[in-house]
Coordinates of C-alpha atoms and ligand atoms in Angstrom, one line a residue:
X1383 CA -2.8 -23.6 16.0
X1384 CA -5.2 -24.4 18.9
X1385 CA -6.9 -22.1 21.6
X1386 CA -8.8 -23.8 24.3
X1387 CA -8.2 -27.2 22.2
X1388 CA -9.7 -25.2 19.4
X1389 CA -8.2 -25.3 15.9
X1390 CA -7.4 -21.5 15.0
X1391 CA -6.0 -19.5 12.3
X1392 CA -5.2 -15.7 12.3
X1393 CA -7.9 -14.3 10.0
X1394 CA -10.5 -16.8 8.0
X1395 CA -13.1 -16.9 6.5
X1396 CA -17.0 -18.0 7.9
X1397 CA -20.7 -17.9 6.4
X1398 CA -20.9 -17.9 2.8
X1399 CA -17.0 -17.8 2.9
X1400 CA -17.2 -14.4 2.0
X1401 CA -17.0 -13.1 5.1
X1402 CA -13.6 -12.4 6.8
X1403 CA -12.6 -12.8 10.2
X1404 CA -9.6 -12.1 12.1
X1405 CA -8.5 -12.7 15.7
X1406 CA -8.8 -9.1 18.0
X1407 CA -4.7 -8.7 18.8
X1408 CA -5.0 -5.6 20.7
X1409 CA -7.5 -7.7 23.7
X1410 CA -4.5 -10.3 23.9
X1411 CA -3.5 -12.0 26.3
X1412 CA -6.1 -10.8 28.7
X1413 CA -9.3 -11.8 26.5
X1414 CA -9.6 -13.9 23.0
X1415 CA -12.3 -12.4 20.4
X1416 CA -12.6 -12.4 17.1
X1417 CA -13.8 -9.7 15.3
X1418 CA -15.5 -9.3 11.3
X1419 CA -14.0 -7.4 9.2
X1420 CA -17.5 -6.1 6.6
X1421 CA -15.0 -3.7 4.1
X1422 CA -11.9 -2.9 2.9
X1423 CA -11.7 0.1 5.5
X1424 CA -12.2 -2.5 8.1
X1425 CA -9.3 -3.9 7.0
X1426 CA -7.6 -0.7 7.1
X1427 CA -8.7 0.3 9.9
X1428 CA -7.4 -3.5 11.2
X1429 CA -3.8 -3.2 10.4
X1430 CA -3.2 0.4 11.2
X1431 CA -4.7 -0.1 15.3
X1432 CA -2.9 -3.6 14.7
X1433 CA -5.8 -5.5 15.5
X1434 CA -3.9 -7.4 13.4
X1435 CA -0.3 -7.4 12.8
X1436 CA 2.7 -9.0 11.9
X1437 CA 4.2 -8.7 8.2
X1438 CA 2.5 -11.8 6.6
X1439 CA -0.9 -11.7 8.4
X1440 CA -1.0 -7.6 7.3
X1441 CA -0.6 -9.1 3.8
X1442 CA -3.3 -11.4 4.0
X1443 CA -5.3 -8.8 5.5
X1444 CA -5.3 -6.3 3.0
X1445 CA -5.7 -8.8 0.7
X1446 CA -9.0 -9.5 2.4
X1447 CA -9.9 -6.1 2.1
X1448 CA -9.5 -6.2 -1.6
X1449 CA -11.9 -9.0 -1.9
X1450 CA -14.0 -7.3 0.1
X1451 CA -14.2 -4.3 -1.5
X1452 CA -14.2 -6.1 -4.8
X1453 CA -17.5 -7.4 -3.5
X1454 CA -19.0 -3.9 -2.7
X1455 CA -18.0 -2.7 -6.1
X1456 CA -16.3 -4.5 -8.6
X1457 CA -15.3 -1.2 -10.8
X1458 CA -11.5 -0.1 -11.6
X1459 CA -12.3 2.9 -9.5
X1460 CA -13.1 1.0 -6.8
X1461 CA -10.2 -1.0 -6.8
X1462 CA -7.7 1.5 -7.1
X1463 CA -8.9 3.1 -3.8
X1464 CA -8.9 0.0 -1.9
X1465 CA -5.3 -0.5 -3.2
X1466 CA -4.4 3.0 -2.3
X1467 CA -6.0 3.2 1.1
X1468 CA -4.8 -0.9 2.4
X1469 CA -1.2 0.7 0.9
X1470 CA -1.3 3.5 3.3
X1471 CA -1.6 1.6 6.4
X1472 CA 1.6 0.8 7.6
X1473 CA 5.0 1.1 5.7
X1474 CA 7.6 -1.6 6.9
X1475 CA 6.5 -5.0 6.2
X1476 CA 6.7 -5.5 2.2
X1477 CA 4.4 -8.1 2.5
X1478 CA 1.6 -5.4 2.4
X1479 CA 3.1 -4.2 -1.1
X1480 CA 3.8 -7.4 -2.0
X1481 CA -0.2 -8.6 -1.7
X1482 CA -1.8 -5.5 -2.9
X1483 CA 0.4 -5.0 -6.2
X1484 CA -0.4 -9.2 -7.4
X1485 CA -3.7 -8.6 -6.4
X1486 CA -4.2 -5.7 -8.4
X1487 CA -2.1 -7.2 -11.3
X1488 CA -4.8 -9.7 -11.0
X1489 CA -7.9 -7.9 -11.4
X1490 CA -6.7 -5.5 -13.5
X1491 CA -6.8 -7.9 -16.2
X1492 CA -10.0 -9.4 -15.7
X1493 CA -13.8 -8.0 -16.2
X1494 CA -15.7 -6.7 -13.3
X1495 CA -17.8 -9.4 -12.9
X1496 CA -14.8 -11.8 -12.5
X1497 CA -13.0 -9.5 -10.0
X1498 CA -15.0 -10.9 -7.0
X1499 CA -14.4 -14.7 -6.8
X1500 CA -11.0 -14.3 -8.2
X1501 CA -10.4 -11.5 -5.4
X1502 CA -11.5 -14.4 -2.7
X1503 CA -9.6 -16.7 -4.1
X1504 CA -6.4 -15.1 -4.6
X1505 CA -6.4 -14.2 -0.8
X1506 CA -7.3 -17.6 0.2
X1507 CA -4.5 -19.1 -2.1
X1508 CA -2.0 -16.4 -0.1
X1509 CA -3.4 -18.0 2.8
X1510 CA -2.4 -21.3 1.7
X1511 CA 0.8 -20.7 0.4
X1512 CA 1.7 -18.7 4.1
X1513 CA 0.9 -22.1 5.8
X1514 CA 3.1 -23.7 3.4
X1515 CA 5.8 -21.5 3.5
X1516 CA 5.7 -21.8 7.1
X1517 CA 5.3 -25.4 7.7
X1518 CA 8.9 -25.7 5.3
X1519 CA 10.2 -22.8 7.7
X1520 CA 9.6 -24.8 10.6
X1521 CA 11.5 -27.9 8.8
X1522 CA 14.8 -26.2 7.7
X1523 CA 14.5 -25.0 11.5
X1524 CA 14.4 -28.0 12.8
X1525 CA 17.5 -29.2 11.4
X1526 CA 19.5 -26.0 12.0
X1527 CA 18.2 -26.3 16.1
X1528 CA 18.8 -30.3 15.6
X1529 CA 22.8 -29.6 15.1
X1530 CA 23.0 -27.1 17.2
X1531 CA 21.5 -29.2 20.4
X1532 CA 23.6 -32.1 19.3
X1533 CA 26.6 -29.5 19.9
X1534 CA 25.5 -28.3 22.9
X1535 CA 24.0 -31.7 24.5
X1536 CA 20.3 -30.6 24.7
X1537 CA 17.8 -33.1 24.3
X1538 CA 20.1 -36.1 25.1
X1539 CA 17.8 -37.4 28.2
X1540 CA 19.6 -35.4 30.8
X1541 CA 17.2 -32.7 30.7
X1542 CA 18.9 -30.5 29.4
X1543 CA 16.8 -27.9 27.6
X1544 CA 17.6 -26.4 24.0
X1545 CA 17.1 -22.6 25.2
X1546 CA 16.0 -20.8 22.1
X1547 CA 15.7 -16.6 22.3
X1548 CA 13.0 -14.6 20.0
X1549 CA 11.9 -10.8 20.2
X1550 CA 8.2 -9.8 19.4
X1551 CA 6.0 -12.6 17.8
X1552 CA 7.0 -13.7 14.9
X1553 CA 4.1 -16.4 15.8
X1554 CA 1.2 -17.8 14.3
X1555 CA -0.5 -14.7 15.7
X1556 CA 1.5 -12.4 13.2
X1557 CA 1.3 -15.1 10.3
X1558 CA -1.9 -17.6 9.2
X1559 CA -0.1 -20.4 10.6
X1560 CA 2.6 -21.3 12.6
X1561 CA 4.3 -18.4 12.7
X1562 CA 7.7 -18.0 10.9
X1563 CA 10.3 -17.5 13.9
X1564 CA 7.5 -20.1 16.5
X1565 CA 7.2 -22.7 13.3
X1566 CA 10.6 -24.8 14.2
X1567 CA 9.9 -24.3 18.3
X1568 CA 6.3 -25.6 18.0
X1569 CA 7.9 -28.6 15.9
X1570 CA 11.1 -29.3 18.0
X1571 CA 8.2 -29.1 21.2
X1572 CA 5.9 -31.5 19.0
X1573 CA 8.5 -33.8 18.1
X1574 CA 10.1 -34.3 21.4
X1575 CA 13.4 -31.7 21.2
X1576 CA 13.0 -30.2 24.3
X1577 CA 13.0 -26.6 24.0
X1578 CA 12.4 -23.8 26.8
X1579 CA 12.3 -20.2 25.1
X1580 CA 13.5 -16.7 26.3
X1581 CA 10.3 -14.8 25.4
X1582 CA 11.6 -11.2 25.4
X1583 CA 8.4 -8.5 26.6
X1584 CA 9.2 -6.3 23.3
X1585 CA 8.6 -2.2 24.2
X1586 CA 6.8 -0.6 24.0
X1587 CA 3.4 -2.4 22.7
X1588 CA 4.8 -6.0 24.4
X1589 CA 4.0 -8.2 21.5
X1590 CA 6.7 -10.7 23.7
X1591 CA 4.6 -10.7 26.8
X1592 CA 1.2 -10.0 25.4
X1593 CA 1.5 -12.5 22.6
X1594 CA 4.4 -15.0 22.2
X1595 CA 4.0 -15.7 25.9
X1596 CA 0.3 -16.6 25.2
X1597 CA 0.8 -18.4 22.3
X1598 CA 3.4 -20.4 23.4
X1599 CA 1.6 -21.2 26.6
X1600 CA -1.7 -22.2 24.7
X1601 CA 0.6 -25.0 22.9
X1602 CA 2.3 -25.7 26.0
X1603 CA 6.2 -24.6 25.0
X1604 CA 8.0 -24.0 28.0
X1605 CA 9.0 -20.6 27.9
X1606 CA 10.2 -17.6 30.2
X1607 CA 9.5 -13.9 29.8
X1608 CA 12.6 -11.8 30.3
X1609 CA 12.6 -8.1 30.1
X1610 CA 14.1 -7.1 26.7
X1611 CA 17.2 -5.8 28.1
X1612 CA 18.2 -8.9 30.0
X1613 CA 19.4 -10.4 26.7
X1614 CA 22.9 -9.5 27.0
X1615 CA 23.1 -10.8 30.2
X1616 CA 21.8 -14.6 29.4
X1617 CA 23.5 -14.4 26.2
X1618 CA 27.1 -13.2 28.4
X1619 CA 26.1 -16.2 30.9
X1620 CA 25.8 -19.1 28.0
X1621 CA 21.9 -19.2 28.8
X1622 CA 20.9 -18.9 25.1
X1623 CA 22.4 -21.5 22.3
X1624 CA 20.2 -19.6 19.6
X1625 CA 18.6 -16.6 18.3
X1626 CA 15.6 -16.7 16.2
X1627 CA 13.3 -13.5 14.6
X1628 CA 11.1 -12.8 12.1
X1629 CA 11.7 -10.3 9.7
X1630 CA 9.1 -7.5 8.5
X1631 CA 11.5 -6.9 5.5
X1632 CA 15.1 -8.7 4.3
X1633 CA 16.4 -6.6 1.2
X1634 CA 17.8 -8.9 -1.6
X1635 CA 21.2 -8.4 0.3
X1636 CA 20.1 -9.6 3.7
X1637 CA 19.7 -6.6 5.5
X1638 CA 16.9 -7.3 7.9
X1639 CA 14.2 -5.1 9.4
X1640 CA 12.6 -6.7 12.1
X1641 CA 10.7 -5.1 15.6
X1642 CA 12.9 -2.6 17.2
X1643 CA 15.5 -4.2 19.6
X1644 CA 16.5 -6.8 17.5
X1645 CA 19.5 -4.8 16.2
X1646 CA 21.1 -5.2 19.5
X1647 CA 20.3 -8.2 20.3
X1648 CA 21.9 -9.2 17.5
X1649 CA 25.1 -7.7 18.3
X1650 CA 25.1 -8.8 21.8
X1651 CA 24.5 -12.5 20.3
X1652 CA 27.4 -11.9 17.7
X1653 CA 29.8 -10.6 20.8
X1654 CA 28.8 -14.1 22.9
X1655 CA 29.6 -16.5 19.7
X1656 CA 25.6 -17.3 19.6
X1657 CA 24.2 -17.9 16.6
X1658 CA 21.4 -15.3 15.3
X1659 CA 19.2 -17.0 12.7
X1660 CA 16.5 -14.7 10.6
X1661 CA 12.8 -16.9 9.6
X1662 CA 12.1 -14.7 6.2
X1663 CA 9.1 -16.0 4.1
X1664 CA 10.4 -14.9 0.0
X1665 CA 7.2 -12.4 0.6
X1666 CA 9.1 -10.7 3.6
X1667 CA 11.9 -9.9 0.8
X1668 CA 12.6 -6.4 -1.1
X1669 CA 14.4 -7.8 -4.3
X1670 CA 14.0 -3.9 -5.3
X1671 CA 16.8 -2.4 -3.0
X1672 CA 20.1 -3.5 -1.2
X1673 CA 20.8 -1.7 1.2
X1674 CA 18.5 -1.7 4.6
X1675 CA 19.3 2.2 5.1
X1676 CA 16.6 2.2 2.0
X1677 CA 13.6 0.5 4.2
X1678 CA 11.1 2.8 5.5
X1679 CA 10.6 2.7 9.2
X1680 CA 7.5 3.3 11.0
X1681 CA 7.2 5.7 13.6
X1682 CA 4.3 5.4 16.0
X1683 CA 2.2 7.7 18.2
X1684 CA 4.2 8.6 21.4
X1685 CA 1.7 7.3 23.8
X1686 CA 2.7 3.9 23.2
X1687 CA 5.8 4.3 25.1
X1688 CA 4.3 6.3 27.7
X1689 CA 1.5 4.6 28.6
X1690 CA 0.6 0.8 29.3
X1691 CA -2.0 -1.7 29.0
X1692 CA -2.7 -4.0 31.2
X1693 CA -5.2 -6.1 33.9
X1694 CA -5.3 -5.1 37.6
X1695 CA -5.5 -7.1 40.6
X1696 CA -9.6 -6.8 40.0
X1697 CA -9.5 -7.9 36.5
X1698 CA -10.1 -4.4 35.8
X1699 CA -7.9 -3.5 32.1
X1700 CA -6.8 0.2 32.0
X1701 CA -4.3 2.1 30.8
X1702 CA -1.4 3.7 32.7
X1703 CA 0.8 6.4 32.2
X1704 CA 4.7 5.5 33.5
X1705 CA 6.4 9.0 32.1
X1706 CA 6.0 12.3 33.8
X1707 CA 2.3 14.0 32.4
X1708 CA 4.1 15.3 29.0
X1709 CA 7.1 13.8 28.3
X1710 CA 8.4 13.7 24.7
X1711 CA 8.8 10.5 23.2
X1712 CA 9.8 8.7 20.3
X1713 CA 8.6 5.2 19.0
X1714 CA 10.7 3.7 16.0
X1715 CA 8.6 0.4 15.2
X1716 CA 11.8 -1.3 13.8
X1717 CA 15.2 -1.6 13.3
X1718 CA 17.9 -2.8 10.6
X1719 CA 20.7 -5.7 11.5
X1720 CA 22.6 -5.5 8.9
X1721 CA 23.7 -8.9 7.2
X1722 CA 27.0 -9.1 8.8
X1723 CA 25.1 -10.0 12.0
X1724 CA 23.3 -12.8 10.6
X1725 CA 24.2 -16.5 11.0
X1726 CA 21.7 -17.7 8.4
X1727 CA 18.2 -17.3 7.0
X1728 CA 15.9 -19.6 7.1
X1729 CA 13.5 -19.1 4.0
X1730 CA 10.9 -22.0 2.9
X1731 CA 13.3 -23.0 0.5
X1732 CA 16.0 -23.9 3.1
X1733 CA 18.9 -22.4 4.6
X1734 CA 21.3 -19.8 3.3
X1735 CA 23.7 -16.9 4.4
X1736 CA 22.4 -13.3 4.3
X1737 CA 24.3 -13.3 0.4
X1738 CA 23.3 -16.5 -0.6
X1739 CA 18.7 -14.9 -0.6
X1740 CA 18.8 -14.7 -4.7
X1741 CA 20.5 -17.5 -5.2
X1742 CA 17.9 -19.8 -3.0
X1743 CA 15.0 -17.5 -5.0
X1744 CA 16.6 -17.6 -8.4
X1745 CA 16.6 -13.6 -8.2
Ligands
MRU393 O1 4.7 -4.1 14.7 P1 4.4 -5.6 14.5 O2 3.9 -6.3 15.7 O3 3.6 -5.8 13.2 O4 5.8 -6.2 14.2 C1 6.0 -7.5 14.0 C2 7.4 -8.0 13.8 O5 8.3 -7.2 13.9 C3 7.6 -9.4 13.4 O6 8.8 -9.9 13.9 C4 7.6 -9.5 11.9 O7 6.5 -8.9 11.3 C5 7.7 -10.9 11.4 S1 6.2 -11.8 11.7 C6 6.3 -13.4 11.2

C-alpha cells in the first residue's frame, strides 16, 4: 500500500537484497521510519518491542531473521539458536511457529552452503504467498460485504454508507500486504462500494487509533475512531451492518484468538443480529488442537495499561501515566470467541462456517 503516494510493504528487502527492512510500528502514527534489521536478534528484538507486529508480518519477520542469521553462520548450531530464540518471542500468533518450523524443515535438509540463498528465498516466497493469500481474502470479502449492502441498501447512490466495524489492525501494517481484516475494505473503497469504518482505539497499546486509523487515512477510507467500548452502543443503534477481525490464531475448530476485546464485541454483535466475520490466512490456523482454551495467551508488561503514548500540543511525544503511581495491572494481549460467535471465516480459499476450516484446507 502507499505512504505519501509511496508504494510500501511491511518489511522488504533493499541493497544486495539481503538486507531486511521493516516499517518502525511503535513511532506510528506520529512519525513513519523504517528501520534495518542486521541479525536474527534484530529480528527478535523486533517482534518482542513490536516494532513489528501482527500474526503474519511476525512470521515473515522471524523468517527474516533466519535468513539472516543463516548468513552470519550457516552451521546446524547456528540455526537451531536462531529458531529457538525467534520462537521465544511472542506466543499467540502461530504464524511465528508456523514460519520457523518450514524454515527449519528446510535447511535442515540441505548443506551449509545452500542454507543462505535458500533461507532468503523461502522468506521472500512467504512474502509472496501472504500477498496472495490476502489479495484472495480481500475477494471472498468483497462478495460477503457485496450481499450484505445489497440487504441493507448501501451503495445504491443514495449515500448510504456500508459501515463496516474492526478491532486492532488486522491491516497491511500487521501483514506484507493488504492486511487480512483491511484487504476487502481497501477493495470495496477501490472499487466504488462505499464504505465508512468504525475504527475501534484497541487498549491498551491502541493499534485502532495508532494504526488502522492511519492506514486507512493514508488510502483515503472514510473511517471513524470510536472508543472500544462504544461498540455495543452502535451495534444496539443499527450503526454497524458488519464485523470484521483478524485472527492471531483459529484452531482447526474455529475457535478464534484475536486482540483482546474482540470476545465481546462479538457477543454484543451476536445479541444485535450483526454479522461477525473472522479474515484467517490457513497460516493463522492451529490444525494441532480444538479447542481455543488450548491457545496460549500473552500477557504483557503492566505499564502498557497504565501509561500512554502520545504527541502534545507542541509536538512534543511522551509518555503519561493515567493510573494512580503503583497501581496493579494486568494486560491479557488476546482473547478467545469461540466458534458459536462466528458468522463465517473468510480464508484465501473462500468462505466457510467456523466447522467447515478442514474441509476448505483438506485437513
Ligand atoms: O498484539 P498485536 O498487535 O500483534 O495483535 C494483532 C492482532 O490481534 C491482529 O488482529 C492479528 O494479528 C491479525 S493481523 C492480520
Amino acid at each position: 500500500m502507499k505512504v505519501g503516494g509511496v508504494p510500501y510493504r511491511a518489511i522488504f528487502t533493499g541493497g544486495d537484497g539481503t538486507e531486511v527492512r521493516v516499517i518502525d510500528q511503535t513511532v506510528l502514527p506520529h512519525r513513519f521510519e523504517t528501520l534495518r534489521l542486521e541479525t536474527a536478534a534484530d529480528a527478535a528484538r523486533a517482534i518482542r518491542d513490536m516494532v513489528v507486529r501482527g500474526a503474519p508480518l511476525i512470521g515473515a519477520t522471524a523468517a527474516y531473521g533466519v535468513a539472516l542469521a543463516m548468513r552470519a553462520d550457516p552451521s546446524d548450531a547456528s540455526l537451531e539458536d536462531a529458531v529457538g530464540m525467534l520462537a521465544a518471542t511472542r506466543p499467540t500468533a502461530v504464524n511465528l511457529r508456523w514460519a520457523l518450523d518450514a524454515a527449519d524443515t528446510l535447511l535442515r535438509g540441505l548443506p551449509p552452503g545452500e542454507r543462505i540463498a535458500a533461507a532468503y528465498d523461502f522468506a521472500a516466497r512467504l512474502c509472496e504467498d501472504d500477498v496472495r493469500a490476502n489479495r484472495n481474502i480481500g475477494e471472498f470479502g468483497l462478495e460477503v460485504f457485496g450481499r450484505i449492502a445489497r440487504r441493507v441498501g448501501a451503495g445504491d447512490g443514495d449515500g448510504r454508507r456500508l459501515n463496516v466495524m474492526t478491532h486492532c489492525n488486522a491491516g497491511w501494517l500487521a501483514t506484507v500486504d493488504w492486511g487480512t481484516a483491511t484487504a476487502p475494505i481497501y477493495l470495496a473503497h477501490d472499487r466504488g462500494l462505499p464504505v465508512h469504518v468504525w475504527v475501534r482505539e484497541t487498549r491498551p497499546r491502541f493499534q485502532g487509533a495508532g494504526l488502522t486509523a492511519w492506514e486507512l487515512g493514508q488510502h483515503g477510507v472514510p473511517h471513524t475512531l470510536v472508543p472500544d467500548g462504544a461498540a455495543g452502543h452502535l451495534l444496539g443503534r443499527g450503526r454497524v451492518d458488519v464485523v470484521i477481525v483478524g485472527t492471531d490464531r483459529t484452531t482447526a475448530a474455529g475457535d478464534v484468538a484475536n486482540k483482546v476485546g474482540t470476545y465481546p464485541l462479538a457477543l454484543a454483535a451476536r445479541d444485535n443480529g450483526v454479522p461477525f466475520y473472522v479474515a484467517v490466512p490457513s497460516t493463522s490456523v492451529d490444525w494441532t488442537i480444538e479447542d481455543g482454551a488450548g491457545i496460549p495467551i500473552e500477557e504483557r508488561a503492566a505499564d502498557e495499561v497504565t501509561r500512554v503514548w502520545g504527541v502534545d500540543g507542541d509536538g512534543v511525544e511522551r509518555w503519561v501515566r493515567v493510573a494512580p503511581e503503583g497501581t496493579r495491572a494486568a494486560n491479557y494481549a488476546f482473547d478467545v470467541t469461540p466458534r458459536r460467535l462466528v458468522t463465517g471465516m473468510v480464508t484465501e480459499r473462500g468462505v466457510c462456517g467456523a466447522e467447515g476450516l478442514g474441509g476448505l484446507f483438506g485437513r
